[in-house]
């Protein structure tokens, strides 16, 4: 029972089970569809796309065979719903008169293949069925799809977090339809929720890494939690420095880390560096220089006695914070060094609907060449701005009832 937390009577338990299966028994919450609503995160297509391990991984030959098998199967469209389910749908297009060259041919596109409910969501389902739970999303993140080798065979995994309102993360084997692990709330977990979309890659030493962004920690901090993609074992937790309270405020601002970006610098398909932005407009860089997770963190020139420093801080012309909520993009510059592309904007809370007069978001591009923090340089004569080692483009400002233009999905 969602109120007394005692076991339901057999009859009530059966009614709630029928509700979970898509029926709508009298006396329980009535909905127009069996599927839960979809939040702000787009879906992910799990198909036979090559993730590049055939030429560089010791099990490269097996990976080529694995890929060939995937390309004979229908693609799977993964989507998270606010009722706390990870859904998998047949990703093929419907059959028609014309020949179809899609992997797996044509078929029952849109047919649900599976739905997984995390253990962390179960306590809320009774309240949701009874209608006593406030309409909040129980799962709101974009699944990350990764091909990983477990020592015997290649597997296709989906890594999912609860998103803005969840405090759990999990790995799900798409083809075997089974959960591998789940991290939920508990005294051994780092402070804060798993606040955004995860990232997965082969890490130093050949270990498969999942990086989970966290938020809601004390002192306005956010963090990155590194876990083993196959076992869920916690490898390392890094947390930002305190933001401190703003002028006129008694408490630090709420903070959360956005989706991390893992990059490979030397072409061996192993992640060498992580970039991640937070709600306070700070872009952080962590170097993965060693197989030892305890050494992972910002380079020495971004550390100090007062704590770690961000590589970049996004601010508008008045100095107001521009939140970084979407994953950064990267390309190799003419010098061979990473050229980062950032877009600012947020749409997470009800307060984000309210226009802020004069505020604007921006697009930034700059090269990370190990020469220290990247400053924004105002040009007082032209009322414009430049950026060291890059460029800045300001988006339209808020005017009247119209909020400022913002980027909330990766371009």
Short mmCIF file of C-alpha atoms in Angstrom, two decimals:
data_model
loop_
_atom_site.label_atom_id
_atom_site.label_comp_id
_atom_site.label_asym_id
_atom_site.label_seq_id
_atom_site.Cartn_x
_atom_site.Cartn_y
_atom_site.Cartn_z
CA UNK A 1 0.00 0.00 0.00
CA UNK A 2 1.52 3.40 -0.97
CA UNK A 3 0.35 5.04 2.28
CA UNK A 4 0.70 2.37 4.97
CA UNK A 5 3.55 0.48 3.21
CA UNK A 6 1.85 -2.75 4.29
CA UNK A 7 1.14 -5.64 1.98
CA UNK A 8 -1.99 -5.17 -0.12
CA UNK A 9 -4.86 -7.58 0.03
CA UNK A 10 -4.76 -10.14 -2.76
CA UNK A 11 -7.58 -8.39 -4.61
CA UNK A 12 -5.97 -4.93 -4.47
CA UNK A 13 -2.57 -6.34 -5.43
CA UNK A 14 -4.12 -7.96 -8.50
CA UNK A 15 -5.83 -4.71 -9.48
CA UNK A 16 -2.57 -2.77 -9.26
CA UNK A 17 -0.81 -5.46 -11.29
CA UNK A 18 -3.52 -5.21 -13.96
CA UNK A 19 -3.02 -1.44 -13.96
CA UNK A 20 0.73 -1.89 -14.57
CA UNK A 21 -0.07 -4.24 -17.46
CA UNK A 22 -2.12 -1.55 -19.18
CA UNK A 23 -5.65 -2.18 -17.92
CA UNK A 24 -7.51 0.56 -16.05
CA UNK A 25 -9.56 -1.05 -13.25
CA UNK A 26 -12.22 1.12 -11.62
CA UNK A 27 -10.94 3.07 -8.64
CA UNK A 28 -7.40 3.43 -9.95
CA UNK A 29 -5.91 6.24 -12.01
CA UNK A 30 -7.44 6.46 -15.47
CA UNK A 31 -5.29 7.36 -18.49
CA UNK A 32 -6.04 7.61 -22.20
CA UNK A 33 -3.11 5.44 -23.30
CA UNK A 34 -1.11 2.57 -21.88
CA UNK A 35 2.18 4.38 -22.48
CA UNK A 36 3.41 7.02 -20.10
CA UNK A 37 4.13 10.51 -21.32
CA UNK A 38 7.49 11.47 -22.71
CA UNK A 39 9.53 14.23 -21.13
CA UNK A 40 12.17 16.49 -22.59
CA UNK A 41 14.66 13.79 -23.63
CA UNK A 42 14.65 12.39 -27.17
CA UNK A 43 14.92 8.69 -27.91
CA UNK A 44 17.96 6.73 -29.06
CA UNK A 45 18.11 4.33 -31.99
CA UNK A 46 20.06 1.16 -31.24
CA UNK A 47 21.03 -0.28 -34.62
CA UNK A 48 24.09 -1.82 -36.24
CA UNK A 49 26.14 1.38 -36.35
CA UNK A 50 29.87 0.72 -36.12
CA UNK A 51 31.46 2.06 -32.91
CA UNK A 52 34.95 1.48 -34.27
CA UNK A 53 36.38 -1.40 -32.23
CA UNK A 54 37.12 -3.91 -35.00
CA UNK A 55 40.58 -2.50 -35.81
CA UNK A 56 41.78 -1.57 -32.30
CA UNK A 57 40.26 -3.96 -29.75
CA UNK A 58 41.84 -7.39 -28.98
CA UNK A 59 38.42 -8.91 -29.72
CA UNK A 60 38.12 -6.95 -32.96
CA UNK A 61 37.39 -9.99 -35.12
CA UNK A 62 34.51 -10.98 -32.84
CA UNK A 63 33.27 -7.39 -32.98
CA UNK A 64 33.03 -7.54 -36.79
CA UNK A 65 30.92 -10.70 -36.46
CA UNK A 66 28.80 -9.05 -33.76
CA UNK A 67 28.14 -6.05 -36.03
CA UNK A 68 27.15 -8.26 -38.93
CA UNK A 69 24.58 -9.95 -36.71
CA UNK A 70 23.15 -6.65 -35.53
CA UNK A 71 22.69 -5.47 -39.10
CA UNK A 72 20.44 -8.45 -39.78
CA UNK A 73 18.18 -7.50 -36.89
CA UNK A 74 15.57 -4.73 -36.64
CA UNK A 75 16.77 -1.53 -35.05
CA UNK A 76 15.41 -0.85 -31.55
CA UNK A 77 14.14 2.61 -30.62
CA UNK A 78 14.78 3.26 -26.93
CA UNK A 79 12.73 5.84 -25.08
CA UNK A 80 12.21 6.77 -21.44
CA UNK A 81 8.73 7.65 -20.19
CA UNK A 82 7.55 9.63 -17.19
CA UNK A 83 5.83 6.52 -15.75
CA UNK A 84 9.30 5.16 -14.93
CA UNK A 85 9.71 2.73 -17.83
CA UNK A 86 12.48 2.21 -20.34
CA UNK A 87 10.66 1.27 -23.54
CA UNK A 88 12.06 -0.56 -26.55
CA UNK A 89 10.13 -0.29 -29.84
CA UNK A 90 10.59 -1.96 -33.22
CA UNK A 91 12.54 0.70 -35.11
CA UNK A 92 11.72 -0.52 -38.61
CA UNK A 93 9.49 1.43 -40.98
CA UNK A 94 6.12 -0.12 -41.91
CA UNK A 95 6.02 -2.37 -44.97
CA UNK A 96 4.67 -0.78 -48.14
CA UNK A 97 4.69 -1.28 -51.89
CA UNK A 98 8.33 -0.27 -52.35
CA UNK A 99 11.37 -2.35 -51.45
CA UNK A 100 13.02 -1.44 -48.15
CA UNK A 101 16.77 -1.53 -47.60
CA UNK A 102 16.65 -0.85 -43.86
CA UNK A 103 18.44 -3.37 -41.57
CA UNK A 104 16.02 -6.17 -40.82
CA UNK A 105 13.78 -5.10 -43.71
CA UNK A 106 10.37 -3.57 -43.05
CA UNK A 107 8.04 -4.67 -40.29
CA UNK A 108 5.79 -3.63 -37.46
CA UNK A 109 7.46 -0.29 -36.85
CA UNK A 110 6.48 1.18 -33.50
CA UNK A 111 5.48 -2.14 -31.90
CA UNK A 112 6.63 -2.31 -28.30
CA UNK A 113 9.28 -5.00 -27.76
CA UNK A 114 9.85 -4.57 -24.03
CA UNK A 115 9.41 -2.22 -21.09
CA UNK A 116 11.70 -2.28 -18.06
CA UNK A 117 10.76 -0.78 -14.69
CA UNK A 118 13.77 0.01 -12.43
CA UNK A 119 13.64 -1.27 -8.86
CA UNK A 120 14.04 2.32 -7.64
CA UNK A 121 10.72 3.24 -9.27
CA UNK A 122 8.62 0.46 -7.74
CA UNK A 123 7.88 2.30 -4.43
CA UNK A 124 6.22 5.12 -6.41
CA UNK A 125 4.07 2.91 -8.65
CA UNK A 126 1.38 2.23 -6.06
CA UNK A 127 0.91 5.96 -5.53
CA UNK A 128 0.89 6.54 -9.27
CA UNK A 129 -1.79 3.89 -9.76
CA UNK A 130 -3.91 5.35 -6.95
CA UNK A 131 -3.50 8.88 -8.32
CA UNK A 132 -1.96 10.14 -5.07
CA UNK A 133 1.46 10.86 -6.62
CA UNK A 134 2.06 14.36 -7.95
CA UNK A 135 2.51 14.39 -11.75
CA UNK A 136 6.31 14.26 -11.86
CA UNK A 137 8.48 12.34 -14.27
CA UNK A 138 9.97 9.13 -12.85
CA UNK A 139 12.39 8.77 -15.78
CA UNK A 140 13.61 11.58 -18.03
CA UNK A 141 16.94 10.96 -19.72
CA UNK A 142 18.22 9.95 -23.13
CA UNK A 143 19.54 6.35 -23.14
CA UNK A 144 23.20 5.92 -24.06
CA UNK A 145 23.83 2.88 -26.27
CA UNK A 146 27.21 1.16 -26.05
CA UNK A 147 28.85 -1.96 -27.51
CA UNK A 148 30.93 -3.57 -24.77
CA UNK A 149 33.00 -6.76 -24.52
CA UNK A 150 32.53 -8.77 -21.32
CA UNK A 151 35.56 -11.05 -21.82
CA UNK A 152 33.60 -13.68 -23.74
CA UNK A 153 31.26 -11.87 -26.09
CA UNK A 154 30.12 -8.45 -27.28
CA UNK A 155 26.94 -7.01 -25.82
CA UNK A 156 24.69 -4.07 -26.66
CA UNK A 157 23.84 -2.05 -23.55
CA UNK A 158 21.55 0.87 -22.78
CA UNK A 159 22.62 3.08 -19.88
CA UNK A 160 19.81 5.18 -18.38
CA UNK A 161 19.41 7.58 -15.46
CA UNK A 162 16.31 8.92 -13.75
CA UNK A 163 17.17 12.36 -15.11
CA UNK A 164 16.02 15.57 -13.48
CA UNK A 165 13.69 13.88 -10.97
CA UNK A 166 15.35 10.51 -10.49
CA UNK A 167 18.07 9.28 -8.16
CA UNK A 168 19.02 6.06 -9.90
CA UNK A 169 20.94 4.77 -12.91
CA UNK A 170 20.97 1.37 -14.58
CA UNK A 171 22.45 -0.74 -17.37
CA UNK A 172 20.14 -2.84 -19.54
CA UNK A 173 21.16 -5.53 -22.04
CA UNK A 174 19.04 -4.69 -25.09
CA UNK A 175 19.26 -8.09 -26.78
CA UNK A 176 18.92 -10.29 -23.70
CA UNK A 177 16.22 -8.00 -22.23
CA UNK A 178 17.73 -7.98 -18.76
CA UNK A 179 19.10 -5.43 -16.31
CA UNK A 180 22.78 -5.82 -15.42
CA UNK A 181 22.89 -3.43 -12.49
CA UNK A 182 21.10 -0.51 -10.88
CA UNK A 183 22.44 2.24 -8.65
CA UNK A 184 19.80 3.74 -6.39
CA UNK A 185 19.66 6.06 -3.39
CA UNK A 186 21.56 4.93 -0.33
CA UNK A 187 24.10 6.00 2.28
CA UNK A 188 27.06 4.91 0.15
CA UNK A 189 25.96 6.88 -2.90
CA UNK A 190 27.48 10.29 -3.66
CA UNK A 191 25.32 13.28 -2.66
CA UNK A 192 22.71 14.36 -5.15
CA UNK A 193 20.71 12.83 -7.95
CA UNK A 194 21.90 11.27 -11.20
CA UNK A 195 20.88 14.43 -12.97
CA UNK A 196 21.39 13.95 -16.69
CA UNK A 197 22.23 11.81 -19.69
CA UNK A 198 25.15 9.40 -19.16
CA UNK A 199 28.18 8.71 -21.38
CA UNK A 200 29.86 5.36 -22.05
CA UNK A 201 33.26 4.51 -23.54
CA UNK A 202 36.24 2.20 -23.32
CA UNK A 203 38.51 3.71 -20.70
CA UNK A 204 42.22 3.57 -19.84
CA UNK A 205 43.47 0.04 -19.44
CA UNK A 206 40.61 -1.39 -21.48
CA UNK A 207 37.90 -1.06 -18.82
CA UNK A 208 34.39 -0.05 -19.92
CA UNK A 209 33.40 3.22 -18.25
CA UNK A 210 30.02 4.80 -17.63
CA UNK A 211 30.09 8.43 -16.50
CA UNK A 212 27.01 9.63 -14.62
CA UNK A 213 26.39 13.35 -14.00
CA UNK A 214 25.10 14.17 -10.52
CA UNK A 215 23.52 17.24 -8.95
CA UNK A 216 21.84 18.62 -5.89
CA UNK A 217 24.88 18.19 -3.65
CA UNK A 218 25.74 20.44 -0.75
CA UNK A 219 27.30 23.89 -1.24
CA UNK A 220 26.10 24.24 -4.81
CA UNK A 221 28.26 21.37 -6.00
CA UNK A 222 27.78 18.94 -8.86
CA UNK A 223 29.81 15.88 -9.77
CA UNK A 224 30.70 13.03 -12.08
CA UNK A 225 30.41 9.42 -10.93
CA UNK A 226 32.51 6.83 -12.81
CA UNK A 227 31.26 3.23 -12.70
CA UNK A 228 32.12 -0.02 -14.47
CA UNK A 229 29.67 -0.39 -17.37
CA UNK A 230 29.29 -4.15 -16.91
CA UNK A 231 29.12 -4.48 -13.13
CA UNK A 232 28.09 -1.04 -11.86
CA UNK A 233 31.11 -1.01 -9.54
CA UNK A 234 31.91 2.48 -8.35
CA UNK A 235 35.36 3.48 -9.61
CA UNK A 236 35.70 7.19 -8.85
CA UNK A 237 33.65 10.21 -7.80
CA UNK A 238 34.74 13.75 -8.59
CA UNK A 239 32.94 16.81 -7.32
CA UNK A 240 33.15 20.48 -8.30
CA UNK A 241 34.25 23.16 -5.89
CA UNK A 242 31.61 25.06 -3.94
CA UNK A 243 29.86 27.85 -5.80
CA UNK A 244 29.16 29.89 -2.68
CA UNK A 245 26.08 32.01 -2.10
CA UNK A 246 25.30 34.84 -4.51
CA UNK A 247 25.03 38.43 -3.31
CA UNK A 248 21.95 38.84 -1.14
CA UNK A 249 21.43 35.05 -0.80
CA UNK A 250 21.98 32.91 2.28
CA UNK A 251 22.48 29.57 0.52
CA UNK A 252 24.46 28.42 -2.52
CA UNK A 253 22.50 27.98 -5.74
CA UNK A 254 21.17 24.59 -6.77
CA UNK A 255 23.58 22.97 -9.18
CA UNK A 256 23.71 19.88 -11.37
CA UNK A 257 26.13 18.53 -13.94
CA UNK A 258 25.07 18.29 -17.56
CA UNK A 259 25.78 15.38 -19.93
CA UNK A 260 29.51 14.57 -20.08
CA UNK A 261 31.53 14.31 -23.29
CA UNK A 262 34.22 11.59 -23.49
CA UNK A 263 36.89 12.06 -26.15
CA UNK A 264 39.72 9.95 -27.56
CA UNK A 265 42.84 11.98 -28.34
CA UNK A 266 45.14 9.36 -29.88
CA UNK A 267 42.84 7.15 -31.98
CA UNK A 268 42.90 3.99 -29.85
CA UNK A 269 39.16 4.21 -29.06
CA UNK A 270 39.90 4.67 -25.36
CA UNK A 271 38.64 7.80 -23.61
CA UNK A 272 41.42 10.18 -22.59
CA UNK A 273 39.43 13.19 -21.40
CA UNK A 274 36.03 14.26 -20.09
CA UNK A 275 34.31 17.61 -20.56
CA UNK A 276 31.10 18.48 -18.69
CA UNK A 277 29.23 21.70 -17.97
CA UNK A 278 27.01 22.55 -15.01
CA UNK A 279 23.99 24.75 -14.29
CA UNK A 280 26.30 27.51 -13.08
CA UNK A 281 27.84 27.89 -16.55
CA UNK A 282 31.15 26.24 -15.67
CA UNK A 283 32.80 23.83 -18.12
CA UNK A 284 35.01 21.28 -16.38
CA UNK A 285 37.82 19.20 -17.85
CA UNK A 286 39.02 15.92 -16.35
CA UNK A 287 42.01 13.99 -17.74
CA UNK A 288 42.02 10.18 -17.69
CA UNK A 289 45.79 9.76 -17.87
CA UNK A 290 46.10 6.45 -16.04
CA UNK A 291 44.27 3.15 -15.56
CA UNK A 292 44.11 4.12 -11.86
CA UNK A 293 40.74 5.92 -11.34
CA UNK A 294 42.08 7.70 -8.26
CA UNK A 295 44.23 9.88 -10.54
CA UNK A 296 41.38 11.11 -12.74
CA UNK A 297 40.74 14.84 -12.42
CA UNK A 298 41.54 18.27 -13.84
CA UNK A 299 45.08 18.93 -15.13
CA UNK A 300 47.48 20.51 -12.66
CA UNK A 301 47.06 23.96 -14.21
CA UNK A 302 43.36 23.84 -13.32
CA UNK A 303 43.95 22.94 -9.68
CA UNK A 304 44.96 25.04 -6.70
CA UNK A 305 44.76 25.43 -2.95
CA UNK A 306 41.21 26.78 -3.26
CA UNK A 307 40.10 23.74 -5.25
CA UNK A 308 39.66 22.80 -8.88
CA UNK A 309 38.93 25.52 -11.43
CA UNK A 310 36.73 25.27 -14.54
CA UNK A 311 38.22 25.52 -18.01
CA UNK A 312 35.57 28.05 -19.02
CA UNK A 313 32.70 30.04 -17.48
CA UNK A 314 29.72 31.10 -19.61
CA UNK A 315 28.30 34.53 -18.79
CA UNK A 316 26.11 36.96 -20.70
CA UNK A 317 27.07 40.59 -21.33
CA UNK A 318 25.86 41.63 -17.89
CA UNK A 319 27.75 38.83 -16.17
CA UNK A 320 24.68 36.64 -15.55
CA UNK A 321 25.17 32.87 -15.49
CA UNK A 322 24.44 30.98 -18.72
CA UNK A 323 23.68 27.35 -17.83
CA UNK A 324 25.33 24.50 -19.73
CA UNK A 325 22.71 21.74 -19.93
CA UNK A 326 23.53 20.09 -23.28
CA UNK A 327 26.52 17.95 -24.16
CA UNK A 328 29.43 19.85 -25.71
CA UNK A 329 30.48 19.00 -29.26
CA UNK A 330 34.09 18.56 -30.32
CA UNK A 331 36.13 18.50 -33.50
CA UNK A 332 39.84 18.35 -34.14
CA UNK A 333 41.27 21.81 -34.86
CA UNK A 334 43.93 22.61 -37.45
CA UNK A 335 46.60 22.15 -34.76
CA UNK A 336 45.26 18.72 -33.83
CA UNK A 337 43.90 19.98 -30.50
CA UNK A 338 40.24 19.73 -29.44
CA UNK A 339 37.97 22.52 -30.62
CA UNK A 340 34.94 22.69 -28.34
CA UNK A 341 31.50 23.94 -29.33
CA UNK A 342 29.17 24.97 -26.48
CA UNK A 343 25.55 26.15 -26.41
CA UNK A 344 23.87 27.62 -23.32
CA UNK A 345 20.29 27.45 -22.13
CA UNK A 346 18.10 25.68 -19.60
CA UNK A 347 14.50 24.49 -19.35
CA UNK A 348 14.36 22.37 -16.22
CA UNK A 349 12.12 24.13 -13.70
CA UNK A 350 8.93 26.17 -13.72
CA UNK A 351 10.99 29.29 -13.06
CA UNK A 352 12.69 28.81 -16.44
CA UNK A 353 9.43 29.77 -18.15
CA UNK A 354 9.62 33.29 -16.76
CA UNK A 355 11.37 35.81 -19.08
CA UNK A 356 14.44 37.55 -17.64
CA UNK A 357 14.60 41.03 -19.21
CA UNK A 358 17.88 41.67 -21.00
CA UNK A 359 19.24 38.17 -20.48
CA UNK A 360 20.64 36.19 -23.41
CA UNK A 361 22.23 32.82 -24.13
CA UNK A 362 25.20 32.24 -26.42
CA UNK A 363 27.11 29.85 -28.65
CA UNK A 364 30.83 29.45 -27.99
CA UNK A 365 33.68 27.83 -29.87
CA UNK A 366 37.29 27.66 -28.71
CA UNK A 367 40.40 25.49 -28.79
CA UNK A 368 41.58 23.76 -25.63
CA UNK A 369 45.34 24.02 -26.09
CA UNK A 370 46.48 23.52 -22.47
CA UNK A 371 47.21 27.23 -22.00
CA UNK A 372 44.94 27.74 -19.01
CA UNK A 373 41.41 29.00 -18.50
CA UNK A 374 39.62 30.46 -21.51
CA UNK A 375 38.36 33.99 -20.78
CA UNK A 376 35.58 36.00 -22.44
CA UNK A 377 36.88 39.40 -23.55
CA UNK A 378 34.37 42.29 -23.76
CA UNK A 379 34.81 44.95 -26.44
CA UNK A 380 33.54 48.16 -24.83
CA UNK A 381 33.77 50.19 -28.04
CA UNK A 382 31.51 47.95 -30.12
CA UNK A 383 29.43 46.46 -27.28
CA UNK A 384 30.43 43.02 -28.54
CA UNK A 385 32.47 40.18 -27.10
CA UNK A 386 35.28 37.94 -28.22
CA UNK A 387 36.78 34.84 -26.66
CA UNK A 388 40.41 33.89 -26.30
CA UNK A 389 41.31 31.14 -28.82
CA UNK A 390 37.81 31.15 -30.31
CA UNK A 391 34.58 32.98 -30.95
CA UNK A 392 31.21 33.81 -29.38
CA UNK A 393 27.77 34.33 -30.91
CA UNK A 394 25.07 35.83 -28.69
CA UNK A 395 21.50 34.63 -29.20
CA UNK A 396 18.39 36.91 -29.11
CA UNK A 397 17.70 38.47 -25.73
CA UNK A 398 14.52 38.18 -23.67
CA UNK A 399 11.95 40.83 -24.59
CA UNK A 400 8.57 41.39 -23.00
CA UNK A 401 6.78 38.08 -22.52
CA UNK A 402 9.23 36.34 -24.85
CA UNK A 403 12.04 34.45 -23.06
CA UNK A 404 15.58 34.47 -24.37
CA UNK A 405 16.45 32.00 -27.12
CA UNK A 406 18.04 28.92 -25.56
CA UNK A 407 19.57 25.62 -26.64
CA UNK A 408 18.29 22.64 -24.64
CA UNK A 409 19.13 19.80 -27.05
CA UNK A 410 22.49 19.14 -28.73
CA UNK A 411 22.67 20.84 -32.16
#
